[in-house]
């Protein structure tokens, strides 16, 4: 560091900004992710410390006391991670982690004895940089040479190793969370051990860095569908923010005071969470009991984080977190696992009568209507409302919103904002001289909004109504305090009532997500509506990736229901052909659909086997060669159609002269059709509107008219099928009503091959009508209804056909040219 005070400020600021900007390199490899996130937290915390020194908030003489606790924690954490990497022969990661660990150790030595260790710190970081450069160059060479040139130690993971890591779930987040617990424990234990004089402002960056990273791990755990781990990360993040806030108060010469109710309630919440965490492993449950003891220690001492008892428990947490980090990191990447006591909770519950443990199924947390995949955050959200913890309540609202839970996200975000405003005004000294007017206006606005929340809760269940109503009592106490008319004890009473209701919600959600039966009741809706939105009709939205879901939709269709279904193009509305009532229902769903006949789909050519003798052999061979694909074939109507039980509904499928039939190139669609039988199909959108390209749009456009939706995300293609006229196929003529996803040249090529087989090898130049300038341009409309509309418009006219009477030589040459030109045009259309 610069020896002169003139350069201290600029130097510290520069190092701080660089430190915060570093450490953003991530990888799918979990161990490498743990290293990168740990180093990122190291440079973020130390960078903020240097910024505080540069800005004069922390004096240069206090730099050692500010840096040593954090550096000590990261020295141990990185050494543990590097040792595990070394044991498992991951040389590059081991060198990076141990190198930075030694750099931190030498930096501590340099802070303790002037001039000692700084050169060693620089040398370690230089070696780390060289190894990182070597690894990146090695990977670059491997990619450029397609693996032919690969320097030692730069190879990517084998599939077996990667599978081992993937089986561990979100273990990298667990390791980083343990590092953050190690960091905060080190900061609080150092004053007890005499390493630093006391907890002060210079420790705030370390504690709040740990809190922010724990919130990040909380989100990752929700993404991994691990509610218990996410809740634990949220709880520890709250503790770290509280510890940092207490340290910050020393800058303003304010003696922090720990109110007894907060840590007592927190210890109860931690205790319940620890008990339920035993279902994951005995080790994890026992680890969380240390935080129960920590909260009890805070409640027992008025100054909380500044007293010896609390700091002693943190010293114990430091040791236990180090052992947990070693076990979690080793189990994350090794095929040989260190036992953690898994399965004991399940064995105990199995022996207990009346309790049925819920199977670990990620579908339990399936989001609404295909929203983002996060686990349910209500356990943490209600726990934070018990604590009035505004920051994490807002985070829970964001997770609930991402899952599509509109009401829950509204409540969490709204209540989090209210706790924020109330905390800053009542306890943050921001009332001002005219608090009675300005604050009252804001609180009245919150009360009016909460009236709407309370009214909406009437339609949900009793528990949510009580929850919203008791918070209205909280708002009334805020208003009375703002105008100086708060009765003695009223705010304490309503706060206790709201806390108990929130605690009931917390307990019910964590219990109900663990046990299949019994369930803690939340009550029935107090008000029920009939019709849409009142529970009279619930349209199931089920994932297309589960066979049971496809079976569920098939049963709905067999019982006369109409459903939305994904295809190889866009979403469609379908009904079983053997249920004429369903076909009529689907036909009437479409607005102004009188001139929009439906088409018929089959799962394979085998479903046409019973009427094979009534169809052209050339047509059947053409179907067999072209399907499954995005090719719709318009064929003549006939007695064969009566076999499928259409009845009077047959008039809605096709035109009086012809019908469009298709076998889609979509595994989900063909599986559903194989269960139901041939189906009648129309587009899943009101006539005249754009195609439906996502399952969310099916119900949004058709409302309660659809009785089930098979969800498969966005459509793979937004271009509709190619419609081929096969009404005159026996004469060797085929035409095109519309060119869509499959190019015209590809269809002609398939037809030519079929004709060759039928003509014993004689080539049929079906492409030569393309030379005529009067040929109609293909209609690229992607709406499924336009298939039959185009069919009708050209029913009485001669479609573009392929004739065998033209020159084969000229045809062959033109055919090659046509293939190239049409393919390039198709690519251009797709790009646009």
mmCIF file of N, CA and C in Angstrom, residues 723-798:
data_model
loop_
_atom_site.group_PDB
_atom_site.id
_atom_site.type_symbol
_atom_site.label_atom_id
_atom_site.label_comp_id
_atom_site.label_asym_id
_atom_site.label_seq_id
_atom_site.Cartn_x
_atom_site.Cartn_y
_atom_site.Cartn_z
ATOM 1 N N UNK A 723 -50.492 -27.395 -46.888
ATOM 2 C CA UNK A 723 -51.748 -28.038 -47.266
ATOM 3 C C UNK A 723 -51.660 -28.507 -48.723
ATOM 4 N N UNK A 724 -51.764 -29.814 -48.901
ATOM 5 C CA UNK A 724 -51.613 -30.428 -50.222
ATOM 6 C C UNK A 724 -52.974 -30.924 -50.695
ATOM 7 N N UNK A 725 -53.340 -30.614 -51.926
ATOM 8 C CA UNK A 725 -54.591 -31.091 -52.523
ATOM 9 C C UNK A 725 -54.359 -32.475 -53.114
ATOM 10 N N UNK A 726 -55.004 -33.474 -52.527
ATOM 11 C CA UNK A 726 -54.870 -34.861 -52.985
ATOM 12 C C UNK A 726 -56.185 -35.398 -53.541
ATOM 13 N N UNK A 727 -57.104 -34.512 -53.899
ATOM 14 C CA UNK A 727 -58.408 -34.974 -54.397
ATOM 15 C C UNK A 727 -58.297 -35.659 -55.757
ATOM 16 N N UNK A 728 -57.245 -35.356 -56.514
ATOM 17 C CA UNK A 728 -57.075 -35.961 -57.838
ATOM 18 C C UNK A 728 -55.772 -36.750 -57.912
ATOM 19 N N UNK A 729 -55.376 -37.319 -56.783
ATOM 20 C CA UNK A 729 -54.085 -37.988 -56.734
ATOM 21 C C UNK A 729 -54.035 -39.214 -57.631
ATOM 22 N N UNK A 730 -55.198 -39.858 -57.896
ATOM 23 C CA UNK A 730 -55.205 -41.052 -58.735
ATOM 24 C C UNK A 730 -54.824 -40.739 -60.178
ATOM 25 N N UNK A 731 -55.031 -39.514 -60.582
ATOM 26 C CA UNK A 731 -54.663 -39.111 -61.947
ATOM 27 C C UNK A 731 -53.231 -38.615 -62.009
ATOM 28 N N UNK A 732 -52.523 -38.684 -60.882
ATOM 29 C CA UNK A 732 -51.138 -38.216 -60.849
ATOM 30 C C UNK A 732 -51.016 -36.735 -60.593
ATOM 31 N N UNK A 733 -52.079 -36.118 -60.154
ATOM 32 C CA UNK A 733 -52.085 -34.674 -59.912
ATOM 33 C C UNK A 733 -52.148 -34.398 -58.407
ATOM 34 N N UNK A 734 -51.270 -33.558 -57.929
ATOM 35 C CA UNK A 734 -51.382 -32.985 -56.585
ATOM 36 C C UNK A 734 -51.222 -31.479 -56.704
ATOM 37 N N UNK A 735 -51.832 -30.775 -55.773
ATOM 38 C CA UNK A 735 -51.744 -29.310 -55.792
ATOM 39 C C UNK A 735 -51.424 -28.780 -54.415
ATOM 40 N N UNK A 736 -51.376 -27.487 -54.315
ATOM 41 C CA UNK A 736 -51.012 -26.849 -53.043
ATOM 42 C C UNK A 736 -51.977 -25.705 -52.743
ATOM 43 N N UNK A 737 -52.722 -25.849 -51.648
ATOM 44 C CA UNK A 737 -53.560 -24.756 -51.175
ATOM 45 C C UNK A 737 -52.740 -23.747 -50.370
ATOM 46 N N UNK A 738 -51.688 -24.265 -49.715
ATOM 47 C CA UNK A 738 -50.847 -23.392 -48.906
ATOM 48 C C UNK A 738 -49.496 -24.058 -48.704
ATOM 49 N N UNK A 739 -48.429 -23.282 -48.820
ATOM 50 C CA UNK A 739 -47.087 -23.767 -48.505
ATOM 51 C C UNK A 739 -46.709 -23.192 -47.138
ATOM 52 N N UNK A 740 -46.474 -24.071 -46.197
ATOM 53 C CA UNK A 740 -46.165 -23.636 -44.847
ATOM 54 C C UNK A 740 -44.811 -24.116 -44.392
ATOM 55 N N UNK A 741 -44.809 -24.895 -43.301
ATOM 56 C CA UNK A 741 -43.553 -25.306 -42.684
ATOM 57 C C UNK A 741 -42.732 -26.216 -43.594
ATOM 58 N N UNK A 742 -43.380 -27.122 -44.309
ATOM 59 C CA UNK A 742 -42.677 -28.043 -45.210
ATOM 60 C C UNK A 742 -42.613 -27.412 -46.608
ATOM 61 N N UNK A 743 -41.423 -27.235 -47.185
ATOM 62 C CA UNK A 743 -41.314 -26.620 -48.513
ATOM 63 C C UNK A 743 -42.026 -27.444 -49.579
ATOM 64 N N UNK A 744 -42.486 -26.754 -50.598
ATOM 65 C CA UNK A 744 -43.193 -27.412 -51.694
ATOM 66 C C UNK A 744 -42.308 -28.443 -52.381
ATOM 67 N N UNK A 745 -41.044 -28.124 -52.550
ATOM 68 C CA UNK A 745 -40.133 -29.034 -53.237
ATOM 69 C C UNK A 745 -39.981 -30.346 -52.482
ATOM 70 N N UNK A 746 -40.010 -30.293 -51.131
ATOM 71 C CA UNK A 746 -39.900 -31.505 -50.335
ATOM 72 C C UNK A 746 -41.118 -32.391 -50.531
ATOM 73 N N UNK A 747 -42.298 -31.774 -50.574
ATOM 74 C CA UNK A 747 -43.526 -32.541 -50.796
ATOM 75 C C UNK A 747 -43.499 -33.202 -52.169
ATOM 76 N N UNK A 748 -43.084 -32.451 -53.175
ATOM 77 C CA UNK A 748 -43.012 -32.997 -54.535
ATOM 78 C C UNK A 748 -42.015 -34.147 -54.608
ATOM 79 N N UNK A 749 -40.932 -34.021 -53.903
ATOM 80 C CA UNK A 749 -39.937 -35.092 -53.900
ATOM 81 C C UNK A 749 -40.510 -36.371 -53.295
ATOM 82 N N UNK A 750 -41.240 -36.238 -52.194
ATOM 83 C CA UNK A 750 -41.856 -37.412 -51.562
ATOM 84 C C UNK A 750 -42.872 -38.047 -52.502
ATOM 85 N N UNK A 751 -43.696 -37.210 -53.139
ATOM 86 C CA UNK A 751 -44.736 -37.727 -54.041
ATOM 87 C C UNK A 751 -44.108 -38.424 -55.245
ATOM 88 N N UNK A 752 -43.028 -37.869 -55.743
ATOM 89 C CA UNK A 752 -42.360 -38.483 -56.887
ATOM 90 C C UNK A 752 -41.828 -39.872 -56.532
ATOM 91 N N UNK A 753 -41.257 -39.996 -55.335
ATOM 92 C CA UNK A 753 -40.736 -41.299 -54.925
ATOM 93 C C UNK A 753 -41.862 -42.323 -54.794
ATOM 94 N N UNK A 754 -43.014 -41.885 -54.256
ATOM 95 C CA UNK A 754 -44.157 -42.793 -54.141
ATOM 96 C C UNK A 754 -44.643 -43.208 -55.528
ATOM 97 N N UNK A 755 -44.706 -42.244 -56.420
ATOM 98 C CA UNK A 755 -45.149 -42.569 -57.778
ATOM 99 C C UNK A 755 -44.189 -43.505 -58.488
ATOM 100 N N UNK A 756 -42.915 -43.335 -58.236
ATOM 101 C CA UNK A 756 -41.931 -44.232 -58.843
ATOM 102 C C UNK A 756 -42.180 -45.682 -58.434
ATOM 103 N N UNK A 757 -42.471 -45.851 -57.159
ATOM 104 C CA UNK A 757 -42.750 -47.211 -56.704
ATOM 105 C C UNK A 757 -44.002 -47.774 -57.360
ATOM 106 N N UNK A 758 -44.988 -46.897 -57.537
ATOM 107 C CA UNK A 758 -46.230 -47.359 -58.161
ATOM 108 C C UNK A 758 -46.089 -47.554 -59.661
ATOM 109 N N UNK A 759 -45.177 -46.870 -60.305
ATOM 110 C CA UNK A 759 -45.004 -46.965 -61.755
ATOM 111 C C UNK A 759 -43.789 -47.818 -62.113
ATOM 112 N N UNK A 760 -43.324 -48.576 -61.090
ATOM 113 C CA UNK A 760 -42.214 -49.502 -61.317
ATOM 114 C C UNK A 760 -40.968 -48.781 -61.806
ATOM 115 N N UNK A 761 -40.614 -47.715 -61.120
ATOM 116 C CA UNK A 761 -39.366 -47.025 -61.425
ATOM 117 C C UNK A 761 -39.477 -45.928 -62.456
ATOM 118 N N UNK A 762 -40.609 -45.748 -63.102
ATOM 119 C CA UNK A 762 -40.741 -44.665 -64.084
ATOM 120 C C UNK A 762 -40.865 -43.321 -63.363
ATOM 121 N N UNK A 763 -40.070 -42.354 -63.814
ATOM 122 C CA UNK A 763 -40.046 -41.038 -63.178
ATOM 123 C C UNK A 763 -41.273 -40.241 -63.593
ATOM 124 N N UNK A 764 -41.897 -39.602 -62.624
ATOM 125 C CA UNK A 764 -43.056 -38.753 -62.894
ATOM 126 C C UNK A 764 -42.674 -37.309 -62.655
ATOM 127 N N UNK A 765 -42.453 -36.531 -63.713
ATOM 128 C CA UNK A 765 -42.024 -35.133 -63.564
ATOM 129 C C UNK A 765 -43.183 -34.243 -63.127
ATOM 130 N N UNK A 766 -43.541 -34.319 -61.853
ATOM 131 C CA UNK A 766 -44.714 -33.599 -61.367
ATOM 132 C C UNK A 766 -44.457 -32.117 -61.133
ATOM 133 N N UNK A 767 -43.218 -31.678 -61.397
ATOM 134 C CA UNK A 767 -42.848 -30.308 -61.051
ATOM 135 C C UNK A 767 -43.086 -29.342 -62.196
ATOM 136 N N UNK A 768 -43.347 -29.827 -63.407
ATOM 137 C CA UNK A 768 -43.316 -28.930 -64.556
ATOM 138 C C UNK A 768 -44.448 -27.922 -64.613
ATOM 139 N N UNK A 769 -45.609 -28.145 -63.972
ATOM 140 C CA UNK A 769 -46.593 -27.062 -63.958
ATOM 141 C C UNK A 769 -46.073 -25.790 -63.302
ATOM 142 N N UNK A 770 -44.982 -25.894 -62.509
ATOM 143 C CA UNK A 770 -44.418 -24.692 -61.891
ATOM 144 C C UNK A 770 -43.913 -23.708 -62.923
ATOM 145 N N UNK A 771 -43.685 -24.165 -64.218
ATOM 146 C CA UNK A 771 -43.190 -23.279 -65.260
ATOM 147 C C UNK A 771 -44.257 -22.302 -65.725
ATOM 148 N N UNK A 772 -45.528 -22.653 -65.455
ATOM 149 C CA UNK A 772 -46.600 -21.793 -65.951
ATOM 150 C C UNK A 772 -46.666 -20.509 -65.150
ATOM 151 N N UNK A 773 -46.702 -19.379 -65.806
ATOM 152 C CA UNK A 773 -46.726 -18.099 -65.090
ATOM 153 C C UNK A 773 -48.025 -17.846 -64.359
ATOM 154 N N UNK A 774 -49.073 -18.640 -64.652
ATOM 155 C CA UNK A 774 -50.380 -18.395 -64.037
ATOM 156 C C UNK A 774 -50.544 -19.089 -62.696
ATOM 157 N N UNK A 775 -49.457 -19.780 -62.244
ATOM 158 C CA UNK A 775 -49.576 -20.515 -60.987
ATOM 159 C C UNK A 775 -49.841 -19.568 -59.819
ATOM 160 N N UNK A 776 -50.746 -20.001 -58.963
ATOM 161 C CA UNK A 776 -51.109 -19.187 -57.800
ATOM 162 C C UNK A 776 -50.003 -19.198 -56.769
ATOM 163 N N UNK A 777 -49.703 -18.029 -56.196
ATOM 164 C CA UNK A 777 -48.679 -17.957 -55.156
ATOM 165 C C UNK A 777 -49.207 -18.624 -53.885
ATOM 166 N N UNK A 778 -48.366 -19.341 -53.161
ATOM 167 C CA UNK A 778 -48.830 -20.032 -51.940
ATOM 168 C C UNK A 778 -49.208 -19.052 -50.847
ATOM 169 N N UNK A 779 -50.264 -19.425 -50.103
ATOM 170 C CA UNK A 779 -50.715 -18.623 -48.971
ATOM 171 C C UNK A 779 -49.988 -19.078 -47.714
ATOM 172 N N UNK A 780 -49.220 -18.156 -47.114
ATOM 173 C CA UNK A 780 -48.410 -18.524 -45.962
ATOM 174 C C UNK A 780 -49.100 -18.176 -44.646
ATOM 175 N N UNK A 781 -50.434 -17.988 -44.703
ATOM 176 C CA UNK A 781 -51.138 -17.736 -43.449
ATOM 177 C C UNK A 781 -50.951 -18.897 -42.503
ATOM 178 N N UNK A 782 -50.664 -18.580 -41.263
ATOM 179 C CA UNK A 782 -50.331 -19.642 -40.308
ATOM 180 C C UNK A 782 -51.516 -20.066 -39.469
ATOM 181 N N UNK A 783 -52.667 -19.466 -39.634
ATOM 182 C CA UNK A 783 -53.828 -19.883 -38.866
ATOM 183 C C UNK A 783 -54.330 -21.226 -39.366
ATOM 184 N N UNK A 784 -54.615 -22.143 -38.442
ATOM 185 C CA UNK A 784 -55.035 -23.488 -38.835
ATOM 186 C C UNK A 784 -56.352 -23.450 -39.575
ATOM 187 N N UNK A 785 -57.225 -22.443 -39.265
ATOM 188 C CA UNK A 785 -58.507 -22.338 -39.964
ATOM 189 C C UNK A 785 -58.331 -22.040 -41.434
ATOM 190 N N UNK A 786 -57.239 -21.303 -41.788
ATOM 191 C CA UNK A 786 -57.066 -20.924 -43.175
ATOM 192 C C UNK A 786 -56.799 -22.125 -44.059
ATOM 193 N N UNK A 787 -56.451 -23.269 -43.457
ATOM 194 C CA UNK A 787 -56.275 -24.495 -44.234
ATOM 195 C C UNK A 787 -57.555 -24.826 -44.978
ATOM 196 N N UNK A 788 -58.651 -24.878 -44.260
ATOM 197 C CA UNK A 788 -59.914 -25.265 -44.870
ATOM 198 C C UNK A 788 -60.513 -24.100 -45.640
ATOM 199 N N UNK A 789 -60.254 -22.868 -45.190
ATOM 200 C CA UNK A 789 -60.770 -21.721 -45.920
ATOM 201 C C UNK A 789 -60.175 -21.676 -47.317
ATOM 202 N N UNK A 790 -58.845 -21.898 -47.397
ATOM 203 C CA UNK A 790 -58.205 -21.950 -48.699
ATOM 204 C C UNK A 790 -58.750 -23.101 -49.521
ATOM 205 N N UNK A 791 -59.061 -24.199 -48.832
ATOM 206 C CA UNK A 791 -59.604 -25.368 -49.509
ATOM 207 C C UNK A 791 -60.941 -25.017 -50.146
ATOM 208 N N UNK A 792 -61.780 -24.274 -49.409
ATOM 209 C CA UNK A 792 -63.098 -23.933 -49.930
ATOM 210 C C UNK A 792 -63.012 -22.969 -51.109
ATOM 211 N N UNK A 793 -62.139 -21.968 -50.956
ATOM 212 C CA UNK A 793 -62.053 -20.950 -51.988
ATOM 213 C C UNK A 793 -61.619 -21.533 -53.321
ATOM 214 N N UNK A 794 -60.849 -22.619 -53.286
ATOM 215 C CA UNK A 794 -60.330 -23.209 -54.520
ATOM 216 C C UNK A 794 -61.039 -24.512 -54.862
ATOM 217 N N UNK A 795 -62.163 -24.789 -54.158
ATOM 218 C CA UNK A 795 -62.855 -26.063 -54.325
ATOM 219 C C UNK A 795 -63.334 -26.252 -55.758
ATOM 220 N N UNK A 796 -63.862 -25.171 -56.352
ATOM 221 C CA UNK A 796 -64.434 -25.278 -57.687
ATOM 222 C C UNK A 796 -63.473 -24.839 -58.782
ATOM 223 N N UNK A 797 -62.228 -24.577 -58.416
ATOM 224 C CA UNK A 797 -61.240 -24.190 -59.416
ATOM 225 C C UNK A 797 -60.182 -25.259 -59.489
ATOM 226 N N UNK A 798 -59.358 -25.205 -60.518
ATOM 227 C CA UNK A 798 -58.298 -26.200 -60.696
ATOM 228 C C UNK A 798 -57.082 -25.780 -59.907
#
